[in-house]
mmCIF file of C-alpha atoms in Angstrom:
data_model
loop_
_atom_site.group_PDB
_atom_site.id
_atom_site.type_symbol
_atom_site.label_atom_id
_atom_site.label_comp_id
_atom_site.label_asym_id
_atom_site.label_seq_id
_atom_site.Cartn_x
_atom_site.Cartn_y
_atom_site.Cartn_z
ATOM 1 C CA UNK A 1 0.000 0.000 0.000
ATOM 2 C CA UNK A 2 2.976 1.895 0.846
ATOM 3 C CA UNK A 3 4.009 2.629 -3.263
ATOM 4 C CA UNK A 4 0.257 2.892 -4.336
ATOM 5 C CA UNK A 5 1.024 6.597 -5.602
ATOM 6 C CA UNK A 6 3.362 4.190 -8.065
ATOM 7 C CA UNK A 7 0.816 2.242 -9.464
ATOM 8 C CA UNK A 8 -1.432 3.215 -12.851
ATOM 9 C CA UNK A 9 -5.139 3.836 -12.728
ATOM 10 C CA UNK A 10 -5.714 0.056 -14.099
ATOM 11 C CA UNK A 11 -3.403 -1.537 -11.377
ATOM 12 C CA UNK A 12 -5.069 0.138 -8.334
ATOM 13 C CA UNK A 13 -8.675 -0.588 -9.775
ATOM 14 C CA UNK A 14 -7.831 -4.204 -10.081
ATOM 15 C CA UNK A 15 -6.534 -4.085 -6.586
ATOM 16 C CA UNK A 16 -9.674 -2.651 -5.495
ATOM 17 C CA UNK A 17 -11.875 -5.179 -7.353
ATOM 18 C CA UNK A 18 -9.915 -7.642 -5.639
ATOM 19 C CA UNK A 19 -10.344 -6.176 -1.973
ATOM 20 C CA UNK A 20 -13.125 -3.366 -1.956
ATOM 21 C CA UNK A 21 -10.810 -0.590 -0.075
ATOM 22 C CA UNK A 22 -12.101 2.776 0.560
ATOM 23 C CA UNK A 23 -8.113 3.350 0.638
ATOM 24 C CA UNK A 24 -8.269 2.608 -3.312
ATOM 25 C CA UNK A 25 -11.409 4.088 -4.144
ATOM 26 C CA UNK A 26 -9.589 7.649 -2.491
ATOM 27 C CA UNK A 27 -6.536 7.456 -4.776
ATOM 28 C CA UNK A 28 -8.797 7.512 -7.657
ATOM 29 C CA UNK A 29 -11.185 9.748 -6.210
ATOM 30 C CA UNK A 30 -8.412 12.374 -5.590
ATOM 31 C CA UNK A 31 -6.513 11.529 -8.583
ATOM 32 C CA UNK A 32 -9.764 12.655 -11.026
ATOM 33 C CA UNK A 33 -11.520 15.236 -9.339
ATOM 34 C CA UNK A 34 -9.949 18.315 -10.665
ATOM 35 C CA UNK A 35 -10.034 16.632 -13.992
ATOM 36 C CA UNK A 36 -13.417 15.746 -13.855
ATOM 37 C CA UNK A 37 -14.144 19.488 -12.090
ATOM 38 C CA UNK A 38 -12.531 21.178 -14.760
ATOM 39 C CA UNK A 39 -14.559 19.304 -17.712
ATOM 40 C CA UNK A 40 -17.605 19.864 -15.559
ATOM 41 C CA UNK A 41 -16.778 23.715 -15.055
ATOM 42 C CA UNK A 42 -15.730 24.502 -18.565
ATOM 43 C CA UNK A 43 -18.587 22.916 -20.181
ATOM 44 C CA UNK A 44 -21.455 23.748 -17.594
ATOM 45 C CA UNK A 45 -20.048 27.097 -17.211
ATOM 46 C CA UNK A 46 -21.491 27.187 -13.310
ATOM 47 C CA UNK A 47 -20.073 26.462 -10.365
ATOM 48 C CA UNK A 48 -22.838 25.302 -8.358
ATOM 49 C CA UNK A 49 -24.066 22.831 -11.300
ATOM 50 C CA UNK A 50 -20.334 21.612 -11.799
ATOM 51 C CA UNK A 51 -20.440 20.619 -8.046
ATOM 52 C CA UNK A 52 -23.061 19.132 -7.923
ATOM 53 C CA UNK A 53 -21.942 17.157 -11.221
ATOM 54 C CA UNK A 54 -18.837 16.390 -10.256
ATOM 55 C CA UNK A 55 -20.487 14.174 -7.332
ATOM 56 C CA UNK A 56 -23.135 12.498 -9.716
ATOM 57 C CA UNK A 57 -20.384 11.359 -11.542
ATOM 58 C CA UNK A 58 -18.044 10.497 -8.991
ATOM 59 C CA UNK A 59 -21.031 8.049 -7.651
ATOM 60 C CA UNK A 60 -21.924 6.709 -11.685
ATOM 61 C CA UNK A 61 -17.882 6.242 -11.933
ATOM 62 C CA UNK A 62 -17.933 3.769 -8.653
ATOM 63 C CA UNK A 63 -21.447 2.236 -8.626
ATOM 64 C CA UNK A 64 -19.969 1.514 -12.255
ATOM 65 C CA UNK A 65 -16.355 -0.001 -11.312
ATOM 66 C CA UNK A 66 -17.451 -3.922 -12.091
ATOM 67 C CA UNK A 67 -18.504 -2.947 -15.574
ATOM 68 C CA UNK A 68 -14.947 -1.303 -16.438
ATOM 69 C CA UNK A 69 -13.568 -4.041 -19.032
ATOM 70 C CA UNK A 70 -10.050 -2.900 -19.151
ATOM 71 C CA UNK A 71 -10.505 -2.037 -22.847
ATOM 72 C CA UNK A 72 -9.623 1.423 -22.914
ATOM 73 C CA UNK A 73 -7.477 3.543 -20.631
ATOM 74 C CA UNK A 74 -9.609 3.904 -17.375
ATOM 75 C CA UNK A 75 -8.946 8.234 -18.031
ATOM 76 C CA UNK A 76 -10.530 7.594 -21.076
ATOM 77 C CA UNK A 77 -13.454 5.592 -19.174
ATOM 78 C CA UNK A 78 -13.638 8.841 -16.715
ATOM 79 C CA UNK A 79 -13.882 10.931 -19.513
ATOM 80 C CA UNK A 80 -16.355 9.430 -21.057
ATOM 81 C CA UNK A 81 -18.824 9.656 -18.374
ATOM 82 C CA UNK A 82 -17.879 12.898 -16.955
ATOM 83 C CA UNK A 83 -19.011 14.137 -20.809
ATOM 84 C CA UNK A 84 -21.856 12.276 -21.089
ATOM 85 C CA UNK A 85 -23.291 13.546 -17.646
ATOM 86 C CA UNK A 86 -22.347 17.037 -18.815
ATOM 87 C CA UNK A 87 -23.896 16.622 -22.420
ATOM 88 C CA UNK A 88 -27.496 15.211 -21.076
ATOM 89 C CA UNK A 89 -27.398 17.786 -18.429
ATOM 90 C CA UNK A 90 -26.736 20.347 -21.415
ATOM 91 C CA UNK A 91 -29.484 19.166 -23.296
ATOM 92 C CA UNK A 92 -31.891 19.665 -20.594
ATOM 93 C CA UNK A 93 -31.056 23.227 -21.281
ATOM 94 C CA UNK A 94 -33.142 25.190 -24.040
ATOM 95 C CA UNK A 95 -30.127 26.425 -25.113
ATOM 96 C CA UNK A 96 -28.300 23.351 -25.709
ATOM 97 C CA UNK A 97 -31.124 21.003 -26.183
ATOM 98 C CA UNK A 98 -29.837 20.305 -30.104
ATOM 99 C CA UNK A 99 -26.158 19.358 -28.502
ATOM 100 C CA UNK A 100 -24.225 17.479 -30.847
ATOM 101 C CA UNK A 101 -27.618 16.243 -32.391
ATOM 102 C CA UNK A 102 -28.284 18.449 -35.653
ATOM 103 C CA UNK A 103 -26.971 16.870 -38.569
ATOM 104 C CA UNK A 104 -23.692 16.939 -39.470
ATOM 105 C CA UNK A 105 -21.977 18.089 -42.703
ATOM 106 C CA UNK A 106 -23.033 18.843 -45.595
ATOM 107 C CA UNK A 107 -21.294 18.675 -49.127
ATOM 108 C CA UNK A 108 -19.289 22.288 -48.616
ATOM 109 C CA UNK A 109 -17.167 20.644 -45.582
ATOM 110 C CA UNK A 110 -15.734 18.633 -47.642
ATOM 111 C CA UNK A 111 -14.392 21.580 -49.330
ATOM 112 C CA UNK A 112 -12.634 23.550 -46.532
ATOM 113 C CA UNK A 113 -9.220 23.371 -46.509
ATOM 114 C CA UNK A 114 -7.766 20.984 -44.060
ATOM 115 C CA UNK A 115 -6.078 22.573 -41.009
ATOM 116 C CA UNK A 116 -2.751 21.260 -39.837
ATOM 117 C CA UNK A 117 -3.238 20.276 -36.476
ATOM 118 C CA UNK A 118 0.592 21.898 -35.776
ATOM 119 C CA UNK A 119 -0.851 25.659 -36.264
ATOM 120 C CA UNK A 120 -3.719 25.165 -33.887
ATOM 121 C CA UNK A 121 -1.813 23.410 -31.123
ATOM 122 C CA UNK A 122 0.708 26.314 -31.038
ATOM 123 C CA UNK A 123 -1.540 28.849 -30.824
ATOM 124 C CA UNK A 124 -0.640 30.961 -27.238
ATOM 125 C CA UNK A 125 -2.525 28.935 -24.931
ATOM 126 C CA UNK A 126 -4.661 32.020 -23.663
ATOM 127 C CA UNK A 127 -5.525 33.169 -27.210
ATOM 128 C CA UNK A 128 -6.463 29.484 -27.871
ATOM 129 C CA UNK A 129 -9.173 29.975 -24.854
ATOM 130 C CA UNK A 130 -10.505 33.120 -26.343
ATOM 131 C CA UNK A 131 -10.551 31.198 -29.716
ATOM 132 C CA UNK A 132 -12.581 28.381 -28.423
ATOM 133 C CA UNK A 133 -14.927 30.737 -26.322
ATOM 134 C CA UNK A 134 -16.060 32.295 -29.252
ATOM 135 C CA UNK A 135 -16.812 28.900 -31.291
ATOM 136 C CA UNK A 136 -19.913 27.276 -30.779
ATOM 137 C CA UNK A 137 -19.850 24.665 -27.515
ATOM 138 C CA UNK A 138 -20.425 21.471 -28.873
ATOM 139 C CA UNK A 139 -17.104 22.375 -31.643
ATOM 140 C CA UNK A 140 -14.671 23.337 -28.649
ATOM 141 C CA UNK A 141 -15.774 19.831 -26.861
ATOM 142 C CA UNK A 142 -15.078 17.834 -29.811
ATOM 143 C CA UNK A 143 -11.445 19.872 -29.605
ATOM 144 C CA UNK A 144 -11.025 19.429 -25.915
ATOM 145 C CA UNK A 145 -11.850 15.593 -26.269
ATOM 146 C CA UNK A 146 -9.490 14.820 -28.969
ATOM 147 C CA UNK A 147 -6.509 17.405 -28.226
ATOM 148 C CA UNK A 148 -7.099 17.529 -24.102
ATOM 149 C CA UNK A 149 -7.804 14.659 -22.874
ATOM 150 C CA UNK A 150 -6.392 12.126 -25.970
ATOM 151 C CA UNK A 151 -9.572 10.164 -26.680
ATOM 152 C CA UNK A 152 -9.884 8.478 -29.566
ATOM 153 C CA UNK A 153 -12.526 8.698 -32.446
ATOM 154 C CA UNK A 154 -14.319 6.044 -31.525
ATOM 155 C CA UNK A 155 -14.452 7.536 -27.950
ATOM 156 C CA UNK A 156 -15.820 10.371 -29.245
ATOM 157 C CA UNK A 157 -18.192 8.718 -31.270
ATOM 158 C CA UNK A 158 -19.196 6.671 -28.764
ATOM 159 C CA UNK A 159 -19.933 9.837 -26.576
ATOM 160 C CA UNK A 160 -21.611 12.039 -28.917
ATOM 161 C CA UNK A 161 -23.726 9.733 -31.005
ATOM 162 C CA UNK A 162 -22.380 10.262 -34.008
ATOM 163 C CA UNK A 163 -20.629 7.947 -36.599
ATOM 164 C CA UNK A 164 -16.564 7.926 -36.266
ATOM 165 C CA UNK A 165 -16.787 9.279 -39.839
ATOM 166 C CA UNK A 166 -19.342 11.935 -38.941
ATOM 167 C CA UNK A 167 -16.771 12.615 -36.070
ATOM 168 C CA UNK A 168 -14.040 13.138 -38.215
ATOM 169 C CA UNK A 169 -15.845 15.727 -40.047
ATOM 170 C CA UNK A 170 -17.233 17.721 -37.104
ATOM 171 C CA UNK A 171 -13.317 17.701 -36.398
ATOM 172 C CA UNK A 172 -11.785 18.987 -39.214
ATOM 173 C CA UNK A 173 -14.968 21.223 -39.359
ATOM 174 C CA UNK A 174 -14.570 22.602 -35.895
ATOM 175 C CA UNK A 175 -10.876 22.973 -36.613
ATOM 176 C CA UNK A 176 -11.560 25.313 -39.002
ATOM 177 C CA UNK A 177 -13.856 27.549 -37.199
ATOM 178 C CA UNK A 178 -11.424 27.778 -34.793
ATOM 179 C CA UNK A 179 -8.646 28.676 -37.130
ATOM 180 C CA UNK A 180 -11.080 31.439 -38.923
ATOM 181 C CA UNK A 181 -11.973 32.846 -35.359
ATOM 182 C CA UNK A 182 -8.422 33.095 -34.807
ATOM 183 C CA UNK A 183 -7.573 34.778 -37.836
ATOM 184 C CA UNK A 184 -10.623 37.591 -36.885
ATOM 185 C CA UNK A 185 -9.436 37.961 -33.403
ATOM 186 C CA UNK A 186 -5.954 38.397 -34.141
ATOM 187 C CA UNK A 187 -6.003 39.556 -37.437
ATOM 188 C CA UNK A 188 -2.024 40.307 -37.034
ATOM 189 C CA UNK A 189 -0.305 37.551 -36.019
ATOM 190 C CA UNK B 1 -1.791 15.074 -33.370
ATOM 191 C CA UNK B 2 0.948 17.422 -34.426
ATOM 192 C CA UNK B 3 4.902 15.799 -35.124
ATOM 193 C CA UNK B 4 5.975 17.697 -32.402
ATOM 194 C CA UNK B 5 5.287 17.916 -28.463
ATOM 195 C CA UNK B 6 3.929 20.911 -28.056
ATOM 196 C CA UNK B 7 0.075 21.182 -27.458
ATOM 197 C CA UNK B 8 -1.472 24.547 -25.742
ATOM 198 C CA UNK B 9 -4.638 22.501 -25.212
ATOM 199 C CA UNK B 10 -3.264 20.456 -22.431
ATOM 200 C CA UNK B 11 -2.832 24.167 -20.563
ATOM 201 C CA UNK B 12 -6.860 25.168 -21.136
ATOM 202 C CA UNK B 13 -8.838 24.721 -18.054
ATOM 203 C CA UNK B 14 -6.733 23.016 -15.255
ATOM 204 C CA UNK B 15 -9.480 24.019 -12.633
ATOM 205 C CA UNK B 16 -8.725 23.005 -9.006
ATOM 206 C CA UNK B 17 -11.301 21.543 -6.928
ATOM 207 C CA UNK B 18 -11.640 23.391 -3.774
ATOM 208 C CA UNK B 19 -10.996 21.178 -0.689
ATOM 209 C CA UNK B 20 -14.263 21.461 0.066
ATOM 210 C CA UNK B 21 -15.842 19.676 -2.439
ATOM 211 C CA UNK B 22 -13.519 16.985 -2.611
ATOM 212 C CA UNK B 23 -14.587 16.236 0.992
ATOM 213 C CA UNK B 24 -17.876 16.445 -0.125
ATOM 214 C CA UNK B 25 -17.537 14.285 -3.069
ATOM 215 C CA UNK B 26 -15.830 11.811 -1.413
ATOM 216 C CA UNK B 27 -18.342 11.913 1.499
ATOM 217 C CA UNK B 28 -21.196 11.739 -0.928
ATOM 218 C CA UNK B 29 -19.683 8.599 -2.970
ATOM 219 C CA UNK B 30 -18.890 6.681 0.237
ATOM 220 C CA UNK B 31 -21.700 7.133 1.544
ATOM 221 C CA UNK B 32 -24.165 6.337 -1.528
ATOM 222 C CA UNK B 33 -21.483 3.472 -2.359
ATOM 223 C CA UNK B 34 -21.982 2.039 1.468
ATOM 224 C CA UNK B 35 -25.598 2.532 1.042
ATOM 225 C CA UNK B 36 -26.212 0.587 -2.142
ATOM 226 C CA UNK B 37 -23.904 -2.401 -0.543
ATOM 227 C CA UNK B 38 -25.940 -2.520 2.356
ATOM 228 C CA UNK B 39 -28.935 -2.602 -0.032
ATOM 229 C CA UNK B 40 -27.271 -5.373 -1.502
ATOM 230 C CA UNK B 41 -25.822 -7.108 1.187
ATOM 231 C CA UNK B 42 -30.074 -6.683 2.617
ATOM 232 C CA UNK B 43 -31.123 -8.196 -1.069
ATOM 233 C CA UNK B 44 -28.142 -11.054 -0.943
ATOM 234 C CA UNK B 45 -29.612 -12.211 2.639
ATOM 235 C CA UNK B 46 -32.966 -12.474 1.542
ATOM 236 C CA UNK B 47 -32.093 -14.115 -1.366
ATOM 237 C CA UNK B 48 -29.910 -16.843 0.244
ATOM 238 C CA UNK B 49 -33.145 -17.123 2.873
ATOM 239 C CA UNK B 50 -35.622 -18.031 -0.310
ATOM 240 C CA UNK B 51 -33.135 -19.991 -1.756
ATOM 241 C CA UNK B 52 -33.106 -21.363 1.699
ATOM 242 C CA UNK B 53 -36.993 -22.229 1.552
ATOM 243 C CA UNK B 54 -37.433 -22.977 -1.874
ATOM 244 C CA UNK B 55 -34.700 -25.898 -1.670
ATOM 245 C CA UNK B 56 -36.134 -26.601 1.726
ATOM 246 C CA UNK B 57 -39.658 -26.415 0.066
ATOM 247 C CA UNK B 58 -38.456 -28.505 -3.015
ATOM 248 C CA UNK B 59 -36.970 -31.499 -1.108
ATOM 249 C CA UNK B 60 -40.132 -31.442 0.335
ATOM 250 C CA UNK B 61 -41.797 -32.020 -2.478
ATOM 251 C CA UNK B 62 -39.465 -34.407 -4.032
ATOM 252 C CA UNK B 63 -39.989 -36.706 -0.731
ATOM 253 C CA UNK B 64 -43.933 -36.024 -1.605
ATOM 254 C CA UNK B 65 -43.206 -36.967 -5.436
ATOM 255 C CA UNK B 66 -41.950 -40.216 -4.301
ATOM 256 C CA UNK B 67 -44.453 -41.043 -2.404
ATOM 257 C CA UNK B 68 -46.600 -40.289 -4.817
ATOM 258 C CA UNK B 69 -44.879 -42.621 -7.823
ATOM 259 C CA UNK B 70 -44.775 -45.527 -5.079
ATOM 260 C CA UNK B 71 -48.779 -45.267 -4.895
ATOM 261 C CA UNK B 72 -49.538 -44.369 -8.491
ATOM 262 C CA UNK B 73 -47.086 -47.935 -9.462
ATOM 263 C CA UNK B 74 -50.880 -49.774 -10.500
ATOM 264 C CA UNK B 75 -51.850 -46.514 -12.592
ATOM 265 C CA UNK B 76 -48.734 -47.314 -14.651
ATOM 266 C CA UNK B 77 -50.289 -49.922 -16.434
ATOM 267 C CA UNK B 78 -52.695 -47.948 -18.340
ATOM 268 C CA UNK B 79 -50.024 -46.655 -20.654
ATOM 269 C CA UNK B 80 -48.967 -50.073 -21.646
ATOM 270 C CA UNK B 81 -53.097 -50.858 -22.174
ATOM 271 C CA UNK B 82 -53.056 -47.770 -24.324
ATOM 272 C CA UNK B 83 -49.927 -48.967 -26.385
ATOM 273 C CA UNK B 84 -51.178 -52.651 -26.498
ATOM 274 C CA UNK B 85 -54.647 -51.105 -28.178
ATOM 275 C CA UNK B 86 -53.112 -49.447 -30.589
ATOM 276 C CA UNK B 87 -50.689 -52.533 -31.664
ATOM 277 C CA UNK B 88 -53.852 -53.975 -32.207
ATOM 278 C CA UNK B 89 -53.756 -56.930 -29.783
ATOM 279 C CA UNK B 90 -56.432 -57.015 -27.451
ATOM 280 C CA UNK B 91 -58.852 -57.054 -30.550
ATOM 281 C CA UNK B 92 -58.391 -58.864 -34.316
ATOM 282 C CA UNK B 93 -61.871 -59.188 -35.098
ATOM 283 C CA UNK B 94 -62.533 -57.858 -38.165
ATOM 284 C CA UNK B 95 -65.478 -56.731 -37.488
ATOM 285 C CA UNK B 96 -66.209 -56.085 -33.976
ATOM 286 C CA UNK B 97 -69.595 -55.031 -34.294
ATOM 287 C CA UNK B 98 -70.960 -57.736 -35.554
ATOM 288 C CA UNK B 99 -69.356 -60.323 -32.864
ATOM 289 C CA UNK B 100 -70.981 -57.901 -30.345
ATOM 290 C CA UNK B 101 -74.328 -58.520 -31.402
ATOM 291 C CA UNK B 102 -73.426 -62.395 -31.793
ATOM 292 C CA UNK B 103 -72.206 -62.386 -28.132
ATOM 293 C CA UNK B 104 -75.595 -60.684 -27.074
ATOM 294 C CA UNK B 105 -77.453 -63.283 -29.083
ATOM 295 C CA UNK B 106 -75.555 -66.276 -27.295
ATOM 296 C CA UNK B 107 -76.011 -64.479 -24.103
ATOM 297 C CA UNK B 108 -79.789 -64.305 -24.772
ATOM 298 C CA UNK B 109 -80.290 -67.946 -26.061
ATOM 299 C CA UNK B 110 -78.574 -68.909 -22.519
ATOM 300 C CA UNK B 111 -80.550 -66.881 -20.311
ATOM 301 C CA UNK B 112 -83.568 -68.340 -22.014
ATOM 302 C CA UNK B 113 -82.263 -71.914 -21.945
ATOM 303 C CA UNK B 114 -82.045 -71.131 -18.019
ATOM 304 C CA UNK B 115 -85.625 -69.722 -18.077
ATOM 305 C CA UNK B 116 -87.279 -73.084 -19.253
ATOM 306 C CA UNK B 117 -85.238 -74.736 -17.210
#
């Protein structure tokens, strides 16, 4: 117990499969809450409701433990819930109640130019959070899943309900929003 | 993701949970997670007990079912009956209607016989 700071995500869960510990169940716990809080935050945009979520999905996450396969990366398993708690909470909204579900692409997409994922990623990380203020939410999520937090296409399809090619598309698509907003925020640079 | 290391994304919105709510959560997940194993510990025990009485319940039954086969041994005959009428060999008359009548007529002619007598 002594080197459990050592161990990955996956090695302390299967530990705590093994023995139910609350000792385990706090080194996750502490290990994801900020991560989890910050998703919740910057997508709920309230503190209060971002509390409150971050406990809703602390208690899905746990009550949830037996059904983790091992498949995936157990961040990516956080992930996954903390944005799917966020995204039906969303959706509850007026605002947001068409979150990630009007259809995507049409035939001009497939004409923008492609942007290279180098000039985005180097964009002054404080402009970049101007730039993805100003696009529309469920584009800067798509962003934050794939360049933030690493998940995978399929994650992300799996989270938004779309296809992984329709995923692809919102992508590129939202890539180049953000590129354009860039470009009229800092027309100089 | 781009050839080289650098990603300005990984720097966007690193908020820190207050203390507070990491108490809280932590509270609130123990707690619900406690509650739902005592639900479930609750639900195992009262599962085990009808197990408990249904098994209990079922060897009952089984003791009753042999009981049962040990007094309904004559009743097993009528399936052979059944299989032995269909085979055909309780009866070859060809026409068994006929040989009824006969019989009645024989039986007749004897109870007369018996009358004069």
């Amino acid at each position: 117990m002594g080197n459990i700071k050592k161990l990955t995500d996956e090695e302390i869960l299967k530990l705590y499969l093994e023995k139910p510990s609350d000792h385990y169940f706090r080194v996750l716990h502490n290990r994801y809450i900020d991560k989890v809080y910050s998703k919740a935050i910057s997508l709920l945009k309230n503190e209060a409701m971002a509390e409150d979520a971050v406990q809703e999905i602390f208690l899905k996450i746990f009550l949830n433990l037996s059904k983790f396969t091992f498949r995936s990366k157990f961040s990516t398993w956080v992930y996954s819930i903390t944005y799917n708690y966020c995204i039906d909470l969303l959706r509850k909204q007026k605002k947001y109640k068409k979150l990630f579900t009007s259809e995507v692409d049409n035939q001009a997409d497939l004409k923008e130019d492609e942007v290279n994922d180098k000039v985005l990623l180097e964009i002054e990380f404080q402009k970049l959070g101007k730039v993805l203020e100003k696009i529309p939410l469920d584009d800067k999520t798509v962003l934050m899943m794939k360049y933030k937090d690493d998940l995978g296409i399929r994650d992300i399809s799996g989270i938004i309900g779309k296809s992984e090619s329709a995923v692809k598309m919102k992508i590129k698509r939202a890539k180049a929003k953000a590129r354009k907003t860039y470009n009229k925020l800092f027309p100089n640079e | 993701m781009a050839d080289n290391d650098k990603n300005n994304f990984k720097e966007l919105e690193n908020f820190e949970a207050s203390e507070k709510l990491k108490k809280k959560s932590l509270q609130a997940t123990e707690g619900n997670v406690s509650a739902v194993k005592a639900f479930f510990n609750v639900l195992d025990l009262y599962i085990s007990k009808f197990f408990d009485v249904f098994i209990h319940a079922a060897k009952d039954e089984g003791q009753h079912q042999n009981h049962r086969s040990d007094l309904s041994l004559g009743i097993g005959i009528i399936p052979n009956v059944i299989e032995k009428d269909k085979k055909g060999e309780f009866d070859n008359d060809e026409n068994p209607d006929e040989n009824e009548e006969d019989n009645l007529d024989n039986l007749s002619k004897e109870d007369d016989k018996k009358d004069i007598d």
